[in-house]
Coordinates of C-alpha atoms in Angstrom, one line a residue:
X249 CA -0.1 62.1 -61.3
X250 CA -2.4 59.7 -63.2
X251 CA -5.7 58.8 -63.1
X252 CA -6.6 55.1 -62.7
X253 CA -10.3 53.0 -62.0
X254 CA -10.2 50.4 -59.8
X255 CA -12.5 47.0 -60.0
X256 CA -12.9 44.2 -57.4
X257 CA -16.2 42.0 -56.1
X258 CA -17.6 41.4 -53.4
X259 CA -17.0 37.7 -51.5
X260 CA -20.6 37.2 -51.8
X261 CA -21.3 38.0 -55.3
X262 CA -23.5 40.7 -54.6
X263 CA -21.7 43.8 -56.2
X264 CA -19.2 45.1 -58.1
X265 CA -17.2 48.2 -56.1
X266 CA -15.4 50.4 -58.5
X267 CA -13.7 53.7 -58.2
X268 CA -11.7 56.3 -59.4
X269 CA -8.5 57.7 -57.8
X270 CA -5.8 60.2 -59.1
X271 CA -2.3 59.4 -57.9
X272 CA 1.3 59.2 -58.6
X273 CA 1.5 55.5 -56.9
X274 CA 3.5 56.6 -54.1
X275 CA 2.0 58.6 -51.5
X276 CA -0.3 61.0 -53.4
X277 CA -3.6 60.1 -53.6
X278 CA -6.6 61.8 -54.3
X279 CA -10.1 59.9 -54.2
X280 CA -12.2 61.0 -57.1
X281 CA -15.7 58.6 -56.7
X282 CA -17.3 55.3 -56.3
X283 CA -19.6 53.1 -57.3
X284 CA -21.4 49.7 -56.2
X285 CA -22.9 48.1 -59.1
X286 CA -25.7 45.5 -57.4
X287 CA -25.4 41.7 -59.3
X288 CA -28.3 40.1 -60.5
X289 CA -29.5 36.9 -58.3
X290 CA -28.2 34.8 -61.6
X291 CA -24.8 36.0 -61.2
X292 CA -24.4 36.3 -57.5
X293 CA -26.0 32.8 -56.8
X294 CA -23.7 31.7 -59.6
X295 CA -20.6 32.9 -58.1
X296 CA -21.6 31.8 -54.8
X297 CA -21.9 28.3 -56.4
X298 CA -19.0 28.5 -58.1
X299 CA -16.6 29.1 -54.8
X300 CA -19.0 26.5 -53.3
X301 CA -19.0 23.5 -55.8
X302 CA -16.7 21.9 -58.6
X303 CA -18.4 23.9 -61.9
X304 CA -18.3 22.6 -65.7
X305 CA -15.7 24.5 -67.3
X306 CA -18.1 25.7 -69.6
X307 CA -20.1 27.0 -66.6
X308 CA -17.1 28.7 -64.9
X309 CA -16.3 30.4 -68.8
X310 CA -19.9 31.7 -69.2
X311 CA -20.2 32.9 -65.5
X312 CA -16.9 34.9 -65.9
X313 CA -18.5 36.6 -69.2
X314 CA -21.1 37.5 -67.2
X315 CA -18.8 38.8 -64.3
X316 CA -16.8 40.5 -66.4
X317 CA -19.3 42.3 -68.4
X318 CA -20.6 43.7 -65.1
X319 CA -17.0 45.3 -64.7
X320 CA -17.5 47.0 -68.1
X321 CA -21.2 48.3 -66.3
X322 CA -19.0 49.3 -63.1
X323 CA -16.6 51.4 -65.5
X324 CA -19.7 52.9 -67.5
X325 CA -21.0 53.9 -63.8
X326 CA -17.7 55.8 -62.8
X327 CA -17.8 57.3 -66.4
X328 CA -21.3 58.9 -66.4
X329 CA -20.6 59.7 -62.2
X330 CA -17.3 61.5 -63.2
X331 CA -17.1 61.9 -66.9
X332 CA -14.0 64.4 -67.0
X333 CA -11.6 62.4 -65.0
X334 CA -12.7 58.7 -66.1
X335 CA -12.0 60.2 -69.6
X336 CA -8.3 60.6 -68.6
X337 CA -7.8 57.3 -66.6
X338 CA -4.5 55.6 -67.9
X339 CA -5.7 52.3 -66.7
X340 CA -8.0 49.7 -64.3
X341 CA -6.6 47.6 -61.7
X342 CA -8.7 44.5 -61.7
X343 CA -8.7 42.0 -58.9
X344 CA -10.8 39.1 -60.2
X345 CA -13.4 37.1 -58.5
X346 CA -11.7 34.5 -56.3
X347 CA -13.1 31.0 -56.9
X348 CA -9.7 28.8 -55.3
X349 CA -7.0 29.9 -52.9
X350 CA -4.2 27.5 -51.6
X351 CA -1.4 29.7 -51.2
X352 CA 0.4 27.1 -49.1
X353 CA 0.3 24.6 -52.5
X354 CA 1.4 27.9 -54.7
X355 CA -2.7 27.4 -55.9
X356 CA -5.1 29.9 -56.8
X357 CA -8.1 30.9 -59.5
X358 CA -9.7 34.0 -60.1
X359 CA -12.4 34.5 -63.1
X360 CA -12.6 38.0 -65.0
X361 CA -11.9 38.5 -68.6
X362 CA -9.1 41.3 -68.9
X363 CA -9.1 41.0 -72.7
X364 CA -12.6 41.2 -72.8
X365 CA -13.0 44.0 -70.1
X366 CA -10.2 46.2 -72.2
X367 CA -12.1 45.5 -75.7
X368 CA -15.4 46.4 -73.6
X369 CA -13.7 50.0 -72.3
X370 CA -11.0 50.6 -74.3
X371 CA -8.5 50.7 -71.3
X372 CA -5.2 48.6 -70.8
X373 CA -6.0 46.5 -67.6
X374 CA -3.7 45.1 -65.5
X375 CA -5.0 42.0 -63.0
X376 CA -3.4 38.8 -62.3
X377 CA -1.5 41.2 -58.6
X378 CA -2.4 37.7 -56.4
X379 CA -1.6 35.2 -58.7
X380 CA 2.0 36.6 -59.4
X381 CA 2.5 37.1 -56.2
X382 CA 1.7 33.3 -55.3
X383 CA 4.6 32.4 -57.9
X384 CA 7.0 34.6 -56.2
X385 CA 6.6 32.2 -52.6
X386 CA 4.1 35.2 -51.7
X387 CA 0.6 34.4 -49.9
X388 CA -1.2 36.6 -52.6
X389 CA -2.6 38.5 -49.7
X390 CA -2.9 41.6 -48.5
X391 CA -2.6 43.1 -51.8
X392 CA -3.8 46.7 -49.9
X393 CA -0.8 46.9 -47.5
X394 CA 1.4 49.0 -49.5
X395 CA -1.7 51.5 -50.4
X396 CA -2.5 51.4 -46.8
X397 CA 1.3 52.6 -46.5
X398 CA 0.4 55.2 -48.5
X399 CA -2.6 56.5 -47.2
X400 CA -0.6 56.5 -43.3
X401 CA 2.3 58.5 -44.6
X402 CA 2.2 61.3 -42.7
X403 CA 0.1 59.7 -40.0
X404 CA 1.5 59.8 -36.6
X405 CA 4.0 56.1 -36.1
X406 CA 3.3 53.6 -35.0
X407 CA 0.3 53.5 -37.4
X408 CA -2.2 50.5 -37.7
X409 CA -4.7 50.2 -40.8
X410 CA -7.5 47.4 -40.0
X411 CA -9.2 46.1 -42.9
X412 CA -12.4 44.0 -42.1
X413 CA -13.4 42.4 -45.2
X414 CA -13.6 39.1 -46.6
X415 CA -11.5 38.4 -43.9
X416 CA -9.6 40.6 -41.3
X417 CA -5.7 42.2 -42.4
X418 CA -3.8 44.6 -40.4
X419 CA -1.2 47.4 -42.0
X420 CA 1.4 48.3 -39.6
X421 CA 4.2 51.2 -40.0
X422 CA 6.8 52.3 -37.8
X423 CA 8.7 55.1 -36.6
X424 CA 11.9 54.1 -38.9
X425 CA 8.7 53.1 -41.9
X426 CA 8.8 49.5 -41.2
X427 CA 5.9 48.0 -42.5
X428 CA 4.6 44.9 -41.2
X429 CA 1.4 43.5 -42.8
X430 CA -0.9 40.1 -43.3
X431 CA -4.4 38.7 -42.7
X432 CA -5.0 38.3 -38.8
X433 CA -8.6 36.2 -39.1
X434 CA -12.0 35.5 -40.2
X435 CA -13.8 39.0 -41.3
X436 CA -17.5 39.5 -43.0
X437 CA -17.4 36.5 -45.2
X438 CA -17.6 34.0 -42.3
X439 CA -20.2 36.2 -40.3
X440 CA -22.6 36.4 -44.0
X441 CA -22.5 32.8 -44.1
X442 CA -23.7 32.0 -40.6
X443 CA -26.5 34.9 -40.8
X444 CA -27.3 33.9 -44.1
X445 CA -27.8 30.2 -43.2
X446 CA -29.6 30.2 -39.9
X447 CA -30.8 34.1 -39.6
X448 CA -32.1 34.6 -43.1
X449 CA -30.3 37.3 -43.2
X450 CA -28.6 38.6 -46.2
X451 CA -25.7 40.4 -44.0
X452 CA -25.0 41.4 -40.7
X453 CA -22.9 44.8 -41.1
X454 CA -25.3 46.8 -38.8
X455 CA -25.4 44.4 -36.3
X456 CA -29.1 43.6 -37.2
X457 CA -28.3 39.7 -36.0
X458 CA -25.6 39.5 -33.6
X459 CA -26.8 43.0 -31.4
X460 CA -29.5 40.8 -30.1
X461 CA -26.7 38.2 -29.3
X462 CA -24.8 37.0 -26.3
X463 CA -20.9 36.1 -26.8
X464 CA -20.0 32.6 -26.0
X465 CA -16.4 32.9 -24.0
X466 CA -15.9 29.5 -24.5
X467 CA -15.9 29.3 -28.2
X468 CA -14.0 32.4 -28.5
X469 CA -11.1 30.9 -26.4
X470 CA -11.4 27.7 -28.3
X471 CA -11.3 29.3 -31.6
X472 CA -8.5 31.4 -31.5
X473 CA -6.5 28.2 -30.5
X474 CA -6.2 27.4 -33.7
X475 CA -2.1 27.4 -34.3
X476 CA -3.0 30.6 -37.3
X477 CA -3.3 33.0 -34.6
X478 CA -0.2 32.7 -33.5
X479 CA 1.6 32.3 -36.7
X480 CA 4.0 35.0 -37.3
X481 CA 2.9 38.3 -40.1
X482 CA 2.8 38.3 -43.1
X483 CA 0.3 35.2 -43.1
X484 CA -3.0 34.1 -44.7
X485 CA -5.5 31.6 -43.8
X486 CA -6.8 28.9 -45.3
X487 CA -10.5 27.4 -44.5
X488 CA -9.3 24.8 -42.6
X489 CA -7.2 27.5 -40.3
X490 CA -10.9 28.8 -39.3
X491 CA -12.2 24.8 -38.4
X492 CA -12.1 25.4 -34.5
X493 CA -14.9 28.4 -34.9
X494 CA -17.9 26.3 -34.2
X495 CA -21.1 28.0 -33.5
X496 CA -23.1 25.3 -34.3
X497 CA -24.2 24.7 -31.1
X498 CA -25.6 28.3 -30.4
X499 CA -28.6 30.2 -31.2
X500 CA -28.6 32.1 -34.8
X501 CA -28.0 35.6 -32.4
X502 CA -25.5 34.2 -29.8
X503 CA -23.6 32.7 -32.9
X504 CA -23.2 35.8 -34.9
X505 CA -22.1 37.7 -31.7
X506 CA -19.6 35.0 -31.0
X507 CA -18.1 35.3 -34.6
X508 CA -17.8 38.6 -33.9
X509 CA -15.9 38.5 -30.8
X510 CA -13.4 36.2 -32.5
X511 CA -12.9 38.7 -35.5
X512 CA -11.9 41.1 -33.1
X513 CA -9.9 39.4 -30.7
X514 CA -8.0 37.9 -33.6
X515 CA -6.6 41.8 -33.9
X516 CA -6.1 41.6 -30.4
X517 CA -3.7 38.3 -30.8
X518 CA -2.4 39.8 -33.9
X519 CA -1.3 43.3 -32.5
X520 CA 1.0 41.6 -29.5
X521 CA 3.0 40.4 -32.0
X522 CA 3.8 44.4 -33.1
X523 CA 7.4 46.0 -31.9
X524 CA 4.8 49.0 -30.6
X525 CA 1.2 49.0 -30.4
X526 CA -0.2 51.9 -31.6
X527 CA -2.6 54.4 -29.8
X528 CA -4.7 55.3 -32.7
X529 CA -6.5 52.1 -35.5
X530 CA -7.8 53.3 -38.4
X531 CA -10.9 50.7 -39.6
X532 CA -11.7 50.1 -43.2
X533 CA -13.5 47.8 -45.0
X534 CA -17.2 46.7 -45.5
X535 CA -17.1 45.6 -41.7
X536 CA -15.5 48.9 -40.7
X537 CA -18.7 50.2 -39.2
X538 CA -20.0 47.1 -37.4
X539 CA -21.2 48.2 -33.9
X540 CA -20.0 44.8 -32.1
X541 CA -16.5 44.4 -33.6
X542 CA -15.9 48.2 -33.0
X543 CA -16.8 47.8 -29.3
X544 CA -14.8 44.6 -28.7
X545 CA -11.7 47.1 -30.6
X546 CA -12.3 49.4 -29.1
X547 CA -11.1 47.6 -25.4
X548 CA -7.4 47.3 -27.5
X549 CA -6.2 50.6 -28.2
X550 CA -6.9 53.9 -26.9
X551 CA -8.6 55.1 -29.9
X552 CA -10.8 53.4 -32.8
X553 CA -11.7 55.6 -35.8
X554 CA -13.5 55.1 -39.5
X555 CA -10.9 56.2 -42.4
X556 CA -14.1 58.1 -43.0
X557 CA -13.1 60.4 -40.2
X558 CA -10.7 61.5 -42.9
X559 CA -12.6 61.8 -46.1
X560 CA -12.1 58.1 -47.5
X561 CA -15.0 55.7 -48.0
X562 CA -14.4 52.2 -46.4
X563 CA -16.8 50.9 -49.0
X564 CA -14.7 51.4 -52.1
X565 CA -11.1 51.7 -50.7
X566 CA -10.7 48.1 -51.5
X567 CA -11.2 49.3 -55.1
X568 CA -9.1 52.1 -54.9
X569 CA -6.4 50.5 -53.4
X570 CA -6.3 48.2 -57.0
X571 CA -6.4 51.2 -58.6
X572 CA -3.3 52.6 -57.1
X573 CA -1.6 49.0 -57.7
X574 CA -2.2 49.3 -61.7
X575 CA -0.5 52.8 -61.6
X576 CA 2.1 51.4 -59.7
X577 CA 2.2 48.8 -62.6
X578 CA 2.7 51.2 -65.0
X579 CA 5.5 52.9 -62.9
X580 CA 7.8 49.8 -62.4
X581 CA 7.1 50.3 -58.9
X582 CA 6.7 47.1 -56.1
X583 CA 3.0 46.4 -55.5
X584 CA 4.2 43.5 -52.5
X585 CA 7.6 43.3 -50.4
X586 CA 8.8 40.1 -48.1
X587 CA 7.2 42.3 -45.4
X588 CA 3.6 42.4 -46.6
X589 CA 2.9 38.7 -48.5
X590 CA 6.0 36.6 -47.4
X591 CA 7.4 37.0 -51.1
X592 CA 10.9 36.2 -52.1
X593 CA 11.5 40.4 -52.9
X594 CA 9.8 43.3 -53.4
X595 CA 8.1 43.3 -57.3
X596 CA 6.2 45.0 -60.1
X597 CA 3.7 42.4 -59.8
X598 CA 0.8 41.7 -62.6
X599 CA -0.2 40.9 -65.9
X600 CA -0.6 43.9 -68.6
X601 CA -3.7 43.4 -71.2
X602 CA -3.8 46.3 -73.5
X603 CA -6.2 45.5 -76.6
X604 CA -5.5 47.0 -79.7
X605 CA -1.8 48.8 -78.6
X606 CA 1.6 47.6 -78.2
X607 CA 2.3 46.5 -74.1
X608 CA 4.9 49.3 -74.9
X609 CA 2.7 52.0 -75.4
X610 CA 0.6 51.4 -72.5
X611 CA 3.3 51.7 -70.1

């Protein structure tokens, strides 16, 4: 068992989630703490800008040296939270800020300074999970899947794992441990954009905006047209994939609901293409406790429940799931299969930066 810190930021730019696991990168996994560390409005406008617009180079160097000093903060958070067992972490998983992402053209950019965030914490860090993946024919996404195979282990099978985030990913695991996995549709970063833009609202994860919304029917249907819903798992979606959801034409409330309704009906489409639906869906993931998508889920299977339900925190499993990925790193072990990210075999993904020891030593 090893103890490993996990870093990753938020699609907004608003935070830094990091946390601390113990685990022996297979199914063992004990959650130790986490930690949201708030970005200043230069850094978050910065990285929103950055995902937005063609940057200077120089710009896009300077804003990583800002992001990734605000990892070192995240790691000093987990440190003074939990001072015993940061002390004995073996490594950070880092999954850097996403600025690109064209898996289909083998394309994609992430900013956040391993060499500088291992000088800054004296910890080998491993990061680079996506890109690899990419190289290998993978889609570089869902990067969780295998974690989320852990955490099910000894769950009743079939087992689902539904991750809203940035976007929306399933986790599914069989009687016989099959494990079928990929991104399903638009999650929290489509639904913060809309809110942010015509609500001025800087989220929507209680509901604030779409509860006082109506669902439009009509856009749903004509949204989840869009040939990516029915695209067989593993799969990941491109902007252009999410084109047909237009709620311009709506009110700021009906619009969010609508959005809504298509993030959950995209698990809808996603799950008839399962050998076995499930009873029971575990939800995860910033979006995990949004009163709208739940209630739209909760007309799919028998049963919706929070991973909270069973000690986890939605809020930083993303974090602790790249956590888990760097000690599988340092174990040799697969962190993606065929099954999870359409890559050619399952691989000890990533990119070891250790500064000041041999890469020997850190493995």
């Amino acid at each position: 068992m090893r103890y490993a810190i996990g870093l990753v930021s938020t699609v907004t730019g608003d935070a830094v989630e990091g946390a601390l696991i113990r685990s022996d990168g297979r199914d063992e996994v004990e959650s130790i703490g986490g930690v949201r560390a708030l970005c200043d409005e230069s850094l978050r406008w910065g990285l929103l800008e950055a995902t937005q617009n063609d940057l200077p180079t120089t710009e896009i160097l300077r804003l990583e040296r800002a992001l990734t000093d605000h990892y070192a903060t995240a790691v000093e958070m987990l440190r003074e939270a939990h001072p015993s067992e940061a002390a004995q972490a073996a490594v950070i998983g880092l999954d850097g800020h996403t600025l690109r992402w064209a898996p289909h053209e083998g394309l994609m950019l992430q900013i956040g300074n391993p060499w500088r965030l291992s000088a800054m914490t004296g910890l080998p860090v491993v990061s680079d999970f996506r890109r690899y993946d990419i190289a290998r024919g993978g889609q570089g996404a869902p990067m969780e899947a295998l974690f989320y195979w852990a955490l099910m282990a000894r769950e009743p099978r079939p087992a689902l794992m539904i991750h809203i985030g940035d976007v929306t990913s399933v986790t599914w695991l069989s009687q016989q441990n099959e494990i079928i996995a990929g991104d399903v549709g638009p999650g929290l970063e489509l639904l913060e954009e809309w809110v942010q833009e015509v609500a001025d609202a800087p989220h929507d994860r209680d509901g604030c905006v779409s509860s006082a919304g109506l669902v439009d029917e009509a856009c749903v249907e004509y949204a989840l047209a869009s040939p990516f819903f029915s695209r067989p798992l593993p799969r990941t979606p491109s902007r252009a994939d999410f084109e047909r959801i237009d709620v311009s034409g709506l009110n700021p409330q009906d619009g969010a609901a609508t959005i809504c309704a298509v993030i959950a009906d995209a698990v809808r489409l996603a799950v008839r293409q399962l050998p076995d639906r499930p009873r029971l869906a575990w939800v995860t993931g910033p979006g995990s406790r949004h009163p709208l998508i739940l209630t739209r889920l909760a007309g799919v299977f028998e049963e919706v429940r929070n991973v909270s339900d069973r000690g986890l925190n939605p809020e930083t499993l993303h974090a602790e799931a790249f956590a888990w990925l760097g000690i599988r790193y340092l174990r040799g072990l697969p962190v993606s299969t065929p099954e999870t990210t359409g890559c050619d075999a399952a691989r000890c993904a990533g990119s070891s930066t250790v500064w000041g020891i041999s890469h020997g030593e850190a493995r």
